[in-house]
PDB file of C-alpha atoms in Angstrom:
ATOM      1  CA  UNK A   1     -47.735 -68.585   9.785  1.00 44.00           C
ATOM      2  CA  UNK A   2     -45.023 -67.431  11.958  1.00 46.00           C
ATOM      3  CA  UNK A   3     -42.591 -68.599   9.490  1.00 45.00           C
ATOM      4  CA  UNK A   4     -43.489 -66.543   6.724  1.00 45.00           C
ATOM      5  CA  UNK A   5     -42.582 -63.379   8.599  1.00 46.00           C
ATOM      6  CA  UNK A   6     -39.171 -63.860   8.928  1.00 52.00           C
ATOM      7  CA  UNK A   7     -39.108 -65.086   5.045  1.00 49.00           C
ATOM      8  CA  UNK A   8     -41.377 -61.810   3.875  1.00 49.00           C
ATOM      9  CA  UNK A   9     -39.015 -59.305   6.135  1.00 51.00           C
ATOM     10  CA  UNK A  10     -35.849 -61.210   4.350  1.00 50.00           C
ATOM     11  CA  UNK A  11     -37.150 -60.472   0.549  1.00 46.00           C
ATOM     12  CA  UNK A  12     -37.990 -56.840   1.759  1.00 53.00           C
ATOM     13  CA  UNK A  13     -34.563 -56.152   2.423  1.00 50.00           C
ATOM     14  CA  UNK A  14     -33.475 -57.508  -0.552  1.00 47.00           C
ATOM     15  CA  UNK A  15     -35.731 -55.801  -2.949  1.00 47.00           C
ATOM     16  CA  UNK A  16     -34.494 -52.105  -0.380  1.00 52.00           C
ATOM     17  CA  UNK A  17     -30.525 -53.687  -0.891  1.00 49.00           C
ATOM     18  CA  UNK A  18     -31.173 -54.095  -4.677  1.00 45.00           C
ATOM     19  CA  UNK A  19     -33.376 -50.694  -5.425  1.00 50.00           C
ATOM     20  CA  UNK A  20     -30.569 -48.626  -3.570  1.00 48.00           C
ATOM     21  CA  UNK A  21     -27.799 -50.210  -5.303  1.00 47.00           C
ATOM     22  CA  UNK A  22     -29.467 -48.622  -8.912  1.00 46.00           C
ATOM     23  CA  UNK A  23     -30.057 -45.590  -7.159  1.00 47.00           C
ATOM     24  CA  UNK A  24     -28.062 -42.199  -8.395  1.00 52.00           C
ATOM     25  CA  UNK A  25     -26.008 -41.057  -5.891  1.00 56.00           C
ATOM     26  CA  UNK A  26     -26.092 -37.132  -6.153  1.00 58.00           C
ATOM     27  CA  UNK A  27     -22.590 -35.390  -7.351  1.00 60.00           C
ATOM     28  CA  UNK A  28     -20.040 -34.053  -5.422  1.00 57.00           C
ATOM     29  CA  UNK A  29     -19.883 -30.133  -4.862  1.00 57.00           C
ATOM     30  CA  UNK A  30     -17.363 -29.221  -7.570  1.00 51.00           C
ATOM     31  CA  UNK A  31     -14.391 -27.100  -5.344  1.00 51.00           C
ATOM     32  CA  UNK A  32     -14.838 -23.454  -5.958  1.00 50.00           C
ATOM     33  CA  UNK A  33     -12.156 -21.206  -7.931  1.00 53.00           C
ATOM     34  CA  UNK A  34      -9.028 -20.150  -6.273  1.00 61.00           C
ATOM     35  CA  UNK A  35      -9.158 -15.746  -6.623  1.00 74.00           C
ATOM     36  CA  UNK A  36      -7.517 -15.163  -9.305  1.00 82.00           C
ATOM     37  CA  UNK A  37      -3.945 -13.515  -8.485  1.00 95.00           C
ATOM     38  CA  UNK A  38      -3.341 -10.244  -7.242  1.00 97.00           C
ATOM     39  CA  UNK A  39      -0.407  -8.299  -7.667  1.00 98.00           C
ATOM     40  CA  UNK A  40       0.520  -5.860  -5.237  1.00 97.00           C
ATOM     41  CA  UNK A  41       1.027  -2.080  -5.527  1.00 98.00           C
ATOM     42  CA  UNK A  42       4.435  -0.674  -4.282  1.00 98.00           C
ATOM     43  CA  UNK A  43       3.466   2.389  -2.769  1.00 96.00           C
ATOM     44  CA  UNK A  44      -0.126   2.933  -3.539  1.00 98.00           C
ATOM     45  CA  UNK A  45      -2.780   0.555  -0.427  1.00 97.00           C
ATOM     46  CA  UNK A  46      -4.089  -3.127  -1.702  1.00 97.00           C
ATOM     47  CA  UNK A  47      -7.542  -2.553  -2.592  1.00 97.00           C
ATOM     48  CA  UNK A  48      -9.180  -5.165  -0.302  1.00 94.00           C
ATOM     49  CA  UNK A  49      -9.532  -5.356   3.620  1.00 97.00           C
ATOM     50  CA  UNK A  50      -6.658  -7.522   4.489  1.00 96.00           C
ATOM     51  CA  UNK A  51      -3.994  -9.504   7.471  1.00 98.00           C
ATOM     52  CA  UNK A  52      -0.873  -8.419   7.082  1.00 98.00           C
ATOM     53  CA  UNK A  53       2.859  -7.305   8.646  1.00 98.00           C
ATOM     54  CA  UNK A  54       4.588  -5.261   5.883  1.00 98.00           C
ATOM     55  CA  UNK A  55       8.203  -3.634   6.258  1.00 98.00           C
ATOM     56  CA  UNK A  56       8.218  -1.361   3.075  1.00 98.00           C
ATOM     57  CA  UNK A  57      11.940   0.836   3.111  1.00 98.00           C
ATOM     58  CA  UNK A  58      13.409   3.100   0.169  1.00 98.00           C
ATOM     59  CA  UNK A  59      16.302   4.102  -0.739  1.00 98.00           C
ATOM     60  CA  UNK A  60      16.994   7.216  -2.076  1.00 98.00           C
ATOM     61  CA  UNK A  61      20.536   8.397  -4.050  1.00 98.00           C
ATOM     62  CA  UNK A  62      20.118  11.905  -5.658  1.00 97.00           C
ATOM     63  CA  UNK A  63      22.068  15.307  -5.212  1.00 95.00           C
ATOM     64  CA  UNK A  64      21.048  18.248  -2.713  1.00 89.00           C
ATOM     65  CA  UNK A  65      22.960  21.904  -3.658  1.00 82.00           C
ATOM     66  CA  UNK A  66      26.370  22.357  -2.163  1.00 74.00           C
ATOM     67  CA  UNK A  67      26.437  24.300   1.294  1.00 73.00           C
ATOM     68  CA  UNK A  68      28.625  27.627  -0.040  1.00 71.00           C
ATOM     69  CA  UNK A  69      26.939  29.412  -2.619  1.00 72.00           C
ATOM     70  CA  UNK A  70      28.136  28.579  -5.993  1.00 72.00           C
ATOM     71  CA  UNK A  71      29.541  25.462  -4.581  1.00 77.00           C
ATOM     72  CA  UNK A  72      28.437  22.162  -6.692  1.00 86.00           C
ATOM     73  CA  UNK A  73      25.907  19.693  -5.677  1.00 86.00           C
ATOM     74  CA  UNK A  74      27.290  16.679  -3.216  1.00 91.00           C
ATOM     75  CA  UNK A  75      25.970  13.137  -3.453  1.00 95.00           C
ATOM     76  CA  UNK A  76      23.637  11.992  -0.841  1.00 97.00           C
ATOM     77  CA  UNK A  77      20.972   9.745   0.726  1.00 98.00           C
ATOM     78  CA  UNK A  78      17.803   9.626   2.464  1.00 98.00           C
ATOM     79  CA  UNK A  79      16.421   5.683   4.149  1.00 98.00           C
ATOM     80  CA  UNK A  80      12.779   5.856   5.252  1.00 98.00           C
ATOM     81  CA  UNK A  81      10.883   2.388   6.300  1.00 98.00           C
ATOM     82  CA  UNK A  82       7.770   2.174   7.556  1.00 98.00           C
ATOM     83  CA  UNK A  83       6.417  -0.410   9.566  1.00 98.00           C
ATOM     84  CA  UNK A  84       2.091  -1.640   8.668  1.00 98.00           C
ATOM     85  CA  UNK A  85       0.756  -3.262  10.846  1.00 98.00           C
ATOM     86  CA  UNK A  86      -3.736  -4.595   9.687  1.00 98.00           C
ATOM     87  CA  UNK A  87      -5.947  -7.041  11.081  1.00 98.00           C
ATOM     88  CA  UNK A  88      -8.951  -8.377   8.933  1.00 97.00           C
ATOM     89  CA  UNK A  89     -11.436  -8.098  11.515  1.00 98.00           C
ATOM     90  CA  UNK A  90     -14.857  -9.128   9.459  1.00 97.00           C
ATOM     91  CA  UNK A  91     -14.264 -10.189   5.063  1.00 95.00           C
ATOM     92  CA  UNK A  92     -14.479  -7.025   4.055  1.00 97.00           C
ATOM     93  CA  UNK A  93     -13.329  -4.512   6.962  1.00 98.00           C
ATOM     94  CA  UNK A  94      -9.632  -4.386   8.429  1.00 98.00           C
ATOM     95  CA  UNK A  95      -8.353  -1.308  10.511  1.00 98.00           C
ATOM     96  CA  UNK A  96      -4.446  -0.881  10.291  1.00 98.00           C
ATOM     97  CA  UNK A  97      -1.715   0.787  12.262  1.00 98.00           C
ATOM     98  CA  UNK A  98       1.254   1.772  10.937  1.00 98.00           C
ATOM     99  CA  UNK A  99       4.585   4.022  11.685  1.00 98.00           C
ATOM    100  CA  UNK A 100       8.060   4.742  10.797  1.00 98.00           C
ATOM    101  CA  UNK A 101      11.731   5.567  10.359  1.00 98.00           C
ATOM    102  CA  UNK A 102      13.491   8.143   8.196  1.00 98.00           C
ATOM    103  CA  UNK A 103      17.919   8.614   8.412  1.00 98.00           C
ATOM    104  CA  UNK A 104      19.941  11.093   6.486  1.00 97.00           C
ATOM    105  CA  UNK A 105      23.694  11.137   6.550  1.00 97.00           C
ATOM    106  CA  UNK A 106      22.823  14.158   8.578  1.00 95.00           C
ATOM    107  CA  UNK A 107      20.239  12.889  11.431  1.00 96.00           C
ATOM    108  CA  UNK A 108      17.021  10.459  11.965  1.00 98.00           C
ATOM    109  CA  UNK A 109      13.500  10.732  12.904  1.00 98.00           C
ATOM    110  CA  UNK A 110      10.152   8.936  13.423  1.00 98.00           C
ATOM    111  CA  UNK A 111       7.069   9.514  11.019  1.00 98.00           C
ATOM    112  CA  UNK A 112       4.162  10.193  11.974  1.00 98.00           C
ATOM    113  CA  UNK A 113       1.745   7.709  13.750  1.00 98.00           C
ATOM    114  CA  UNK A 114      -1.654   7.088  11.040  1.00 98.00           C
ATOM    115  CA  UNK A 115      -4.365   4.787  12.176  1.00 98.00           C
ATOM    116  CA  UNK A 116      -7.502   3.906  10.477  1.00 98.00           C
ATOM    117  CA  UNK A 117      -9.231   1.029   8.705  1.00 98.00           C
ATOM    118  CA  UNK A 118     -10.462  -0.307   4.953  1.00 98.00           C
ATOM    119  CA  UNK A 119     -13.895  -1.038   3.828  1.00 98.00           C
ATOM    120  CA  UNK A 120     -14.062  -3.866   0.081  1.00 97.00           C
ATOM    121  CA  UNK A 121     -17.060  -3.108  -1.692  1.00 95.00           C
ATOM    122  CA  UNK A 122     -17.356  -6.481  -3.936  1.00 85.00           C
ATOM    123  CA  UNK A 123     -18.142  -5.277  -7.907  1.00 91.00           C
ATOM    124  CA  UNK A 124     -18.239  -8.566  -9.602  1.00 86.00           C
ATOM    125  CA  UNK A 125     -15.779 -11.099 -10.229  1.00 88.00           C
ATOM    126  CA  UNK A 126     -13.092  -9.200 -11.736  1.00 95.00           C
ATOM    127  CA  UNK A 127     -13.606  -5.671 -10.187  1.00 96.00           C
ATOM    128  CA  UNK A 128     -12.876  -5.525  -6.889  1.00 96.00           C
ATOM    129  CA  UNK A 129     -12.933  -1.569  -4.892  1.00 98.00           C
ATOM    130  CA  UNK A 130     -11.874  -0.436  -1.598  1.00 98.00           C
ATOM    131  CA  UNK A 131     -12.671   2.308   0.350  1.00 98.00           C
ATOM    132  CA  UNK A 132      -9.532   3.602   2.885  1.00 98.00           C
ATOM    133  CA  UNK A 133      -9.621   6.057   5.718  1.00 98.00           C
ATOM    134  CA  UNK A 134      -6.798   7.462   7.487  1.00 98.00           C
ATOM    135  CA  UNK A 135      -5.813   9.587  10.361  1.00 98.00           C
ATOM    136  CA  UNK A 136      -1.865  10.226  10.958  1.00 98.00           C
ATOM    137  CA  UNK A 137      -1.170  12.169  14.237  1.00 98.00           C
ATOM    138  CA  UNK A 138       1.771  14.600  15.183  1.00 98.00           C
ATOM    139  CA  UNK A 139       3.915  12.891  16.695  1.00 97.00           C
ATOM    140  CA  UNK A 140       6.721  12.753  14.411  1.00 98.00           C
ATOM    141  CA  UNK A 141      10.854  13.862  15.447  1.00 97.00           C
ATOM    142  CA  UNK A 142      11.453  18.016  14.318  1.00 97.00           C
ATOM    143  CA  UNK A 143       7.881  19.100  15.149  1.00 97.00           C
ATOM    144  CA  UNK A 144       6.848  21.730  16.895  1.00 97.00           C
ATOM    145  CA  UNK A 145       7.996  25.835  17.629  1.00 97.00           C
ATOM    146  CA  UNK A 146      11.279  24.624  18.301  1.00 96.00           C
ATOM    147  CA  UNK A 147      12.206  21.750  15.891  1.00 96.00           C
ATOM    148  CA  UNK A 148      15.175  19.639  15.758  1.00 96.00           C
ATOM    149  CA  UNK A 149      17.148  20.555  13.009  1.00 96.00           C
ATOM    150  CA  UNK A 150      18.645  16.913  11.584  1.00 97.00           C
ATOM    151  CA  UNK A 151      15.938  15.403  13.071  1.00 97.00           C
ATOM    152  CA  UNK A 152      13.647  18.763  11.023  1.00 97.00           C
ATOM    153  CA  UNK A 153      15.796  17.834   8.177  1.00 96.00           C
ATOM    154  CA  UNK A 154      15.697  13.824   7.786  1.00 98.00           C
ATOM    155  CA  UNK A 155      11.762  14.196   7.537  1.00 98.00           C
ATOM    156  CA  UNK A 156      12.137  16.348   4.925  1.00 96.00           C
ATOM    157  CA  UNK A 157      14.221  14.588   2.678  1.00 97.00           C
ATOM    158  CA  UNK A 158      11.685  11.720   3.221  1.00 98.00           C
ATOM    159  CA  UNK A 159       8.915  13.352   1.312  1.00 97.00           C
ATOM    160  CA  UNK A 160      10.963  13.266  -1.856  1.00 97.00           C
ATOM    161  CA  UNK A 161      12.355   9.665  -0.379  1.00 98.00           C
ATOM    162  CA  UNK A 162       8.919   8.192  -0.137  1.00 98.00           C
ATOM    163  CA  UNK A 163       7.915   9.861  -4.009  1.00 97.00           C
ATOM    164  CA  UNK A 164       5.284  12.662  -2.442  1.00 97.00           C
ATOM    165  CA  UNK A 165       2.655   9.794  -2.196  1.00 97.00           C
ATOM    166  CA  UNK A 166       3.242   9.479   2.060  1.00 97.00           C
ATOM    167  CA  UNK A 167       2.606  13.032   2.755  1.00 97.00           C
ATOM    168  CA  UNK A 168       0.820  12.310   6.000  1.00 98.00           C
ATOM    169  CA  UNK A 169       3.587  10.371   7.725  1.00 98.00           C
ATOM    170  CA  UNK A 170       6.112  13.686   7.563  1.00 98.00           C
ATOM    171  CA  UNK A 171       3.632  16.221   8.336  1.00 98.00           C
ATOM    172  CA  UNK A 172       4.528  16.697  11.854  1.00 98.00           C
ATOM    173  CA  UNK A 173       3.167  19.569  12.770  1.00 98.00           C
ATOM    174  CA  UNK A 174      -0.553  18.635  11.615  1.00 98.00           C
ATOM    175  CA  UNK A 175      -3.038  15.709  12.030  1.00 98.00           C
ATOM    176  CA  UNK A 176      -4.435  14.615   8.271  1.00 98.00           C
ATOM    177  CA  UNK A 177      -7.405  13.276   7.447  1.00 98.00           C
ATOM    178  CA  UNK A 178      -7.254  11.389   4.362  1.00 98.00           C
ATOM    179  CA  UNK A 179      -9.634   9.096   2.760  1.00 98.00           C
ATOM    180  CA  UNK A 180      -9.252   7.459  -0.363  1.00 98.00           C
ATOM    181  CA  UNK A 181     -10.434   4.971  -2.810  1.00 98.00           C
ATOM    182  CA  UNK A 182      -9.211   2.634  -4.984  1.00 98.00           C
ATOM    183  CA  UNK A 183     -10.734   0.182  -7.465  1.00 98.00           C
ATOM    184  CA  UNK A 184      -9.031  -2.595  -9.428  1.00 98.00           C
ATOM    185  CA  UNK A 185     -10.195  -4.818 -12.471  1.00 97.00           C
ATOM    186  CA  UNK A 186      -8.061  -8.647 -11.880  1.00 97.00           C
ATOM    187  CA  UNK A 187      -8.197 -11.262 -14.213  1.00 97.00           C
ATOM    188  CA  UNK A 188      -6.454 -13.696 -15.275  1.00 95.00           C
ATOM    189  CA  UNK A 189      -3.086 -12.730 -13.768  1.00 97.00           C
ATOM    190  CA  UNK A 190      -3.119  -9.132 -14.794  1.00 98.00           C
ATOM    191  CA  UNK A 191      -3.859  -6.227 -12.708  1.00 98.00           C
ATOM    192  CA  UNK A 192      -4.482  -2.743 -13.248  1.00 98.00           C
ATOM    193  CA  UNK A 193      -5.415  -0.522  -9.979  1.00 98.00           C
ATOM    194  CA  UNK A 194      -6.502   2.770  -9.591  1.00 98.00           C
ATOM    195  CA  UNK A 195      -6.284   5.561  -6.503  1.00 98.00           C
ATOM    196  CA  UNK A 196      -7.076   9.047  -5.572  1.00 98.00           C
ATOM    197  CA  UNK A 197      -6.281   9.973  -2.143  1.00 98.00           C
ATOM    198  CA  UNK A 198      -7.283  13.655  -1.014  1.00 98.00           C
ATOM    199  CA  UNK A 199      -5.130  14.232   2.614  1.00 98.00           C
ATOM    200  CA  UNK A 200      -6.908  17.852   4.488  1.00 98.00           C
ATOM    201  CA  UNK A 201      -3.868  18.904   7.151  1.00 98.00           C
ATOM    202  CA  UNK A 202      -4.481  21.269   9.833  1.00 98.00           C
ATOM    203  CA  UNK A 203      -2.090  22.333  12.471  1.00 98.00           C
ATOM    204  CA  UNK A 204      -2.141  20.643  15.952  1.00 98.00           C
ATOM    205  CA  UNK A 205       1.330  22.803  16.874  1.00 98.00           C
ATOM    206  CA  UNK A 206       4.453  24.141  15.491  1.00 97.00           C
ATOM    207  CA  UNK A 207       2.514  27.698  14.875  1.00 96.00           C
ATOM    208  CA  UNK A 208       5.401  29.813  15.555  1.00 95.00           C
ATOM    209  CA  UNK A 209       7.234  27.071  12.553  1.00 94.00           C
ATOM    210  CA  UNK A 210       4.677  26.938  10.214  1.00 95.00           C
ATOM    211  CA  UNK A 211       2.638  29.427   8.751  1.00 95.00           C
ATOM    212  CA  UNK A 212       0.124  27.672   7.365  1.00 96.00           C
ATOM    213  CA  UNK A 213      -2.489  26.589   9.570  1.00 97.00           C
ATOM    214  CA  UNK A 214      -4.011  23.765   6.461  1.00 98.00           C
ATOM    215  CA  UNK A 215      -3.628  22.595   3.924  1.00 97.00           C
ATOM    216  CA  UNK A 216      -4.954  20.244   0.756  1.00 98.00           C
ATOM    217  CA  UNK A 217      -2.747  17.962  -0.823  1.00 98.00           C
ATOM    218  CA  UNK A 218      -4.098  15.083  -3.211  1.00 98.00           C
ATOM    219  CA  UNK A 219      -1.838  12.201  -4.481  1.00 98.00           C
ATOM    220  CA  UNK A 220      -2.499   9.488  -6.913  1.00 98.00           C
ATOM    221  CA  UNK A 221      -2.343   6.492  -8.702  1.00 98.00           C
ATOM    222  CA  UNK A 222      -1.709   3.878 -11.269  1.00 98.00           C
ATOM    223  CA  UNK A 223      -0.435   0.232 -11.360  1.00 98.00           C
ATOM    224  CA  UNK A 224      -0.907  -2.629 -13.750  1.00 98.00           C
ATOM    225  CA  UNK A 225       0.979  -5.889 -12.659  1.00 98.00           C
ATOM    226  CA  UNK A 226       1.008  -9.350 -14.141  1.00 98.00           C
ATOM    227  CA  UNK A 227       1.741 -12.951 -12.766  1.00 98.00           C
ATOM    228  CA  UNK A 228       4.565 -14.703 -15.635  1.00 98.00           C
ATOM    229  CA  UNK A 229       4.619 -17.476 -12.893  1.00 97.00           C
ATOM    230  CA  UNK A 230       2.435 -18.701 -10.391  1.00 96.00           C
ATOM    231  CA  UNK A 231       5.213 -17.521  -7.732  1.00 97.00           C
ATOM    232  CA  UNK A 232       6.112 -14.388  -9.785  1.00 98.00           C
ATOM    233  CA  UNK A 233       4.899 -11.302 -10.752  1.00 98.00           C
ATOM    234  CA  UNK A 234       6.065  -7.962 -11.996  1.00 98.00           C
ATOM    235  CA  UNK A 235       4.805  -4.433 -11.193  1.00 98.00           C
ATOM    236  CA  UNK A 236       4.587  -0.861 -13.389  1.00 98.00           C
ATOM    237  CA  UNK A 237       3.285   2.409 -11.234  1.00 98.00           C
ATOM    238  CA  UNK A 238       2.818   6.045 -12.667  1.00 98.00           C
ATOM    239  CA  UNK A 239       2.039   8.274  -8.847  1.00 98.00           C
ATOM    240  CA  UNK A 240       1.246  11.606  -8.872  1.00 98.00           C
ATOM    241  CA  UNK A 241       1.211  14.542  -6.591  1.00 98.00           C
ATOM    242  CA  UNK A 242      -0.176  17.873  -6.437  1.00 98.00           C
ATOM    243  CA  UNK A 243      -0.812  20.520  -3.531  1.00 98.00           C
ATOM    244  CA  UNK A 244      -4.660  21.478  -3.660  1.00 98.00           C
ATOM    245  CA  UNK A 245      -3.782  24.286  -2.139  1.00 97.00           C
ATOM    246  CA  UNK A 246      -0.499  26.861  -1.948  1.00 95.00           C
ATOM    247  CA  UNK A 247       1.034  25.972   1.333  1.00 95.00           C
ATOM    248  CA  UNK A 248       4.180  29.151   2.142  1.00 94.00           C
ATOM    249  CA  UNK A 249       6.805  27.367   1.152  1.00 92.00           C
ATOM    250  CA  UNK A 250       5.635  26.292  -2.457  1.00 94.00           C
ATOM    251  CA  UNK A 251       4.515  30.098  -2.384  1.00 93.00           C
ATOM    252  CA  UNK A 252       8.206  31.015  -1.751  1.00 93.00           C
ATOM    253  CA  UNK A 253       9.426  28.127  -4.642  1.00 90.00           C
ATOM    254  CA  UNK A 254      10.049  31.141  -7.936  1.00 87.00           C
ATOM    255  CA  UNK A 255      10.072  27.898 -10.132  1.00 87.00           C
ATOM    256  CA  UNK A 256       7.009  26.669  -9.468  1.00 85.00           C
ATOM    257  CA  UNK A 257       8.500  22.859  -9.760  1.00 91.00           C
ATOM    258  CA  UNK A 258       7.733  21.928  -5.917  1.00 92.00           C
ATOM    259  CA  UNK A 259       3.660  22.464  -6.378  1.00 95.00           C
ATOM    260  CA  UNK A 260       3.709  19.122  -7.467  1.00 97.00           C
ATOM    261  CA  UNK A 261       5.708  15.316  -8.303  1.00 97.00           C
ATOM    262  CA  UNK A 262       5.655  12.676 -10.962  1.00 98.00           C
ATOM    263  CA  UNK A 263       7.513   8.867 -10.146  1.00 98.00           C
ATOM    264  CA  UNK A 264       7.786   5.974 -11.850  1.00 98.00           C
ATOM    265  CA  UNK A 265       8.146   2.873 -10.131  1.00 98.00           C
ATOM    266  CA  UNK A 266       8.558  -1.044 -11.732  1.00 98.00           C
ATOM    267  CA  UNK A 267      10.486  -4.432 -10.149  1.00 98.00           C
ATOM    268  CA  UNK A 268       9.359  -8.105  -9.630  1.00 98.00           C
ATOM    269  CA  UNK A 269       7.771  -9.912  -6.526  1.00 98.00           C
ATOM    270  CA  UNK A 270       8.234 -12.858  -5.384  1.00 98.00           C
ATOM    271  CA  UNK A 271       4.763 -15.036  -3.038  1.00 97.00           C
ATOM    272  CA  UNK A 272       5.686 -18.127  -1.355  1.00 95.00           C
ATOM    273  CA  UNK A 273       3.145 -19.929   0.469  1.00 95.00           C
ATOM    274  CA  UNK A 274       4.040 -20.736   4.475  1.00 93.00           C
ATOM    275  CA  UNK A 275       1.896 -23.129   5.987  1.00 86.00           C
ATOM    276  CA  UNK A 276      -2.442 -23.441   4.329  1.00 87.00           C
ATOM    277  CA  UNK A 277      -3.183 -19.469   5.406  1.00 89.00           C
ATOM    278  CA  UNK A 278       0.970 -17.430   5.634  1.00 95.00           C
ATOM    279  CA  UNK A 279       2.646 -15.984   2.572  1.00 96.00           C
ATOM    280  CA  UNK A 280       5.400 -13.588   1.961  1.00 98.00           C
ATOM    281  CA  UNK A 281       5.490 -11.438  -0.940  1.00 98.00           C
ATOM    282  CA  UNK A 282       8.685  -9.894  -1.393  1.00 98.00           C
ATOM    283  CA  UNK A 283       9.056  -7.264  -3.886  1.00 98.00           C
ATOM    284  CA  UNK A 284      12.444  -5.329  -5.017  1.00 98.00           C
ATOM    285  CA  UNK A 285      11.251  -1.653  -7.410  1.00 98.00           C
ATOM    286  CA  UNK A 286      13.714   0.339  -8.857  1.00 98.00           C
ATOM    287  CA  UNK A 287      11.413   4.811  -9.121  1.00 98.00           C
ATOM    288  CA  UNK A 288      12.640   7.952 -10.490  1.00 97.00           C
ATOM    289  CA  UNK A 289      11.325  11.070 -11.081  1.00 96.00           C
ATOM    290  CA  UNK A 290      10.085  12.118 -13.920  1.00 96.00           C
ATOM    291  CA  UNK A 291       9.627  15.661 -13.439  1.00 94.00           C
ATOM    292  CA  UNK A 292      10.875  18.466 -10.907  1.00 93.00           C
ATOM    293  CA  UNK A 293      11.774  18.400  -8.305  1.00 92.00           C
ATOM    294  CA  UNK A 294      12.672  14.944  -8.461  1.00 95.00           C
ATOM    295  CA  UNK A 295      13.887  14.945 -11.713  1.00 94.00           C
ATOM    296  CA  UNK A 296      16.975  17.726 -11.323  1.00 92.00           C
ATOM    297  CA  UNK A 297      18.138  16.245  -8.362  1.00 94.00           C
ATOM    298  CA  UNK A 298      19.144  12.790  -9.925  1.00 94.00           C
ATOM    299  CA  UNK A 299      17.071  11.126  -7.630  1.00 97.00           C
ATOM    300  CA  UNK A 300      17.141   7.180  -7.920  1.00 97.00           C
ATOM    301  CA  UNK A 301      15.613   4.749  -5.630  1.00 98.00           C
ATOM    302  CA  UNK A 302      15.601   1.284  -4.230  1.00 98.00           C
ATOM    303  CA  UNK A 303      12.269  -0.089  -2.487  1.00 98.00           C
ATOM    304  CA  UNK A 304      12.798  -3.937  -0.555  1.00 98.00           C
ATOM    305  CA  UNK A 305       9.018  -4.379   0.147  1.00 98.00           C
ATOM    306  CA  UNK A 306       8.008  -7.616   2.122  1.00 98.00           C
ATOM    307  CA  UNK A 307       4.852  -8.366   2.998  1.00 98.00           C
ATOM    308  CA  UNK A 308       3.251 -11.332   5.838  1.00 98.00           C
ATOM    309  CA  UNK A 309       0.031 -11.860   4.609  1.00 97.00           C
ATOM    310  CA  UNK A 310      -2.203 -14.293   7.174  1.00 95.00           C
TER     311      UNK A 310
END
């Protein structure tokens, strides 16, 4: 009786091994498909929350009226550089800070400080939506009742250098609340994105230098980008800005040219991975004004944009 126990145990192990050898292993799960590549806009916002440090500089070459009545126009330039930092604290929410510097041959100034956040709203596999809320504080140079003339001149020059799409950064006497929305279609290397932003400006200082206690501005744009190679995309942008209210400066312009602005930009962007999670996406674009006041001043704008995404 005792000798049969090891034999039975051995036969049981053999039968168990044979049965397990013939069993079908469950298939390993397939890896998730990588997200479709997204074309980063030039002056529109990224549609979804992102962790990024972004340096964005524009150089505008244009003509300004001569100093004496009847004298010929003079060529000049403006440089406006913006630095933005954003951190994705959750997959769908990223606050940001942004500040800039603007300079001309006659002077320079720091811009306002802007803060806010982007909230991502999933719409499907190919559609993306971002809800945005920003607040700009009047900390820039050239503000107050006795503004420095050179700083104020630089701040005013920065508006068209940025194609009038960054007005909150240059309204140095106003607190500006600016909500916005972006919707993008992203599939097969193609990005088509639309954006709209409303800017509510309220005077916080400089009541003797600025007549308007409040103003309302609107900006919108269309971005189309395509990846010709995994590391190379080309993007084009149509941008429009309009004053919904009539500020004193616009009312004083008998031509009406300063009420709105239409511009166009296009250029290539590279996409380089650095490690597993870090990407550098440098790009260069060229922009021109399509109507007054930019077109009659001969604006030629070059933008160097370097986002570092992590």
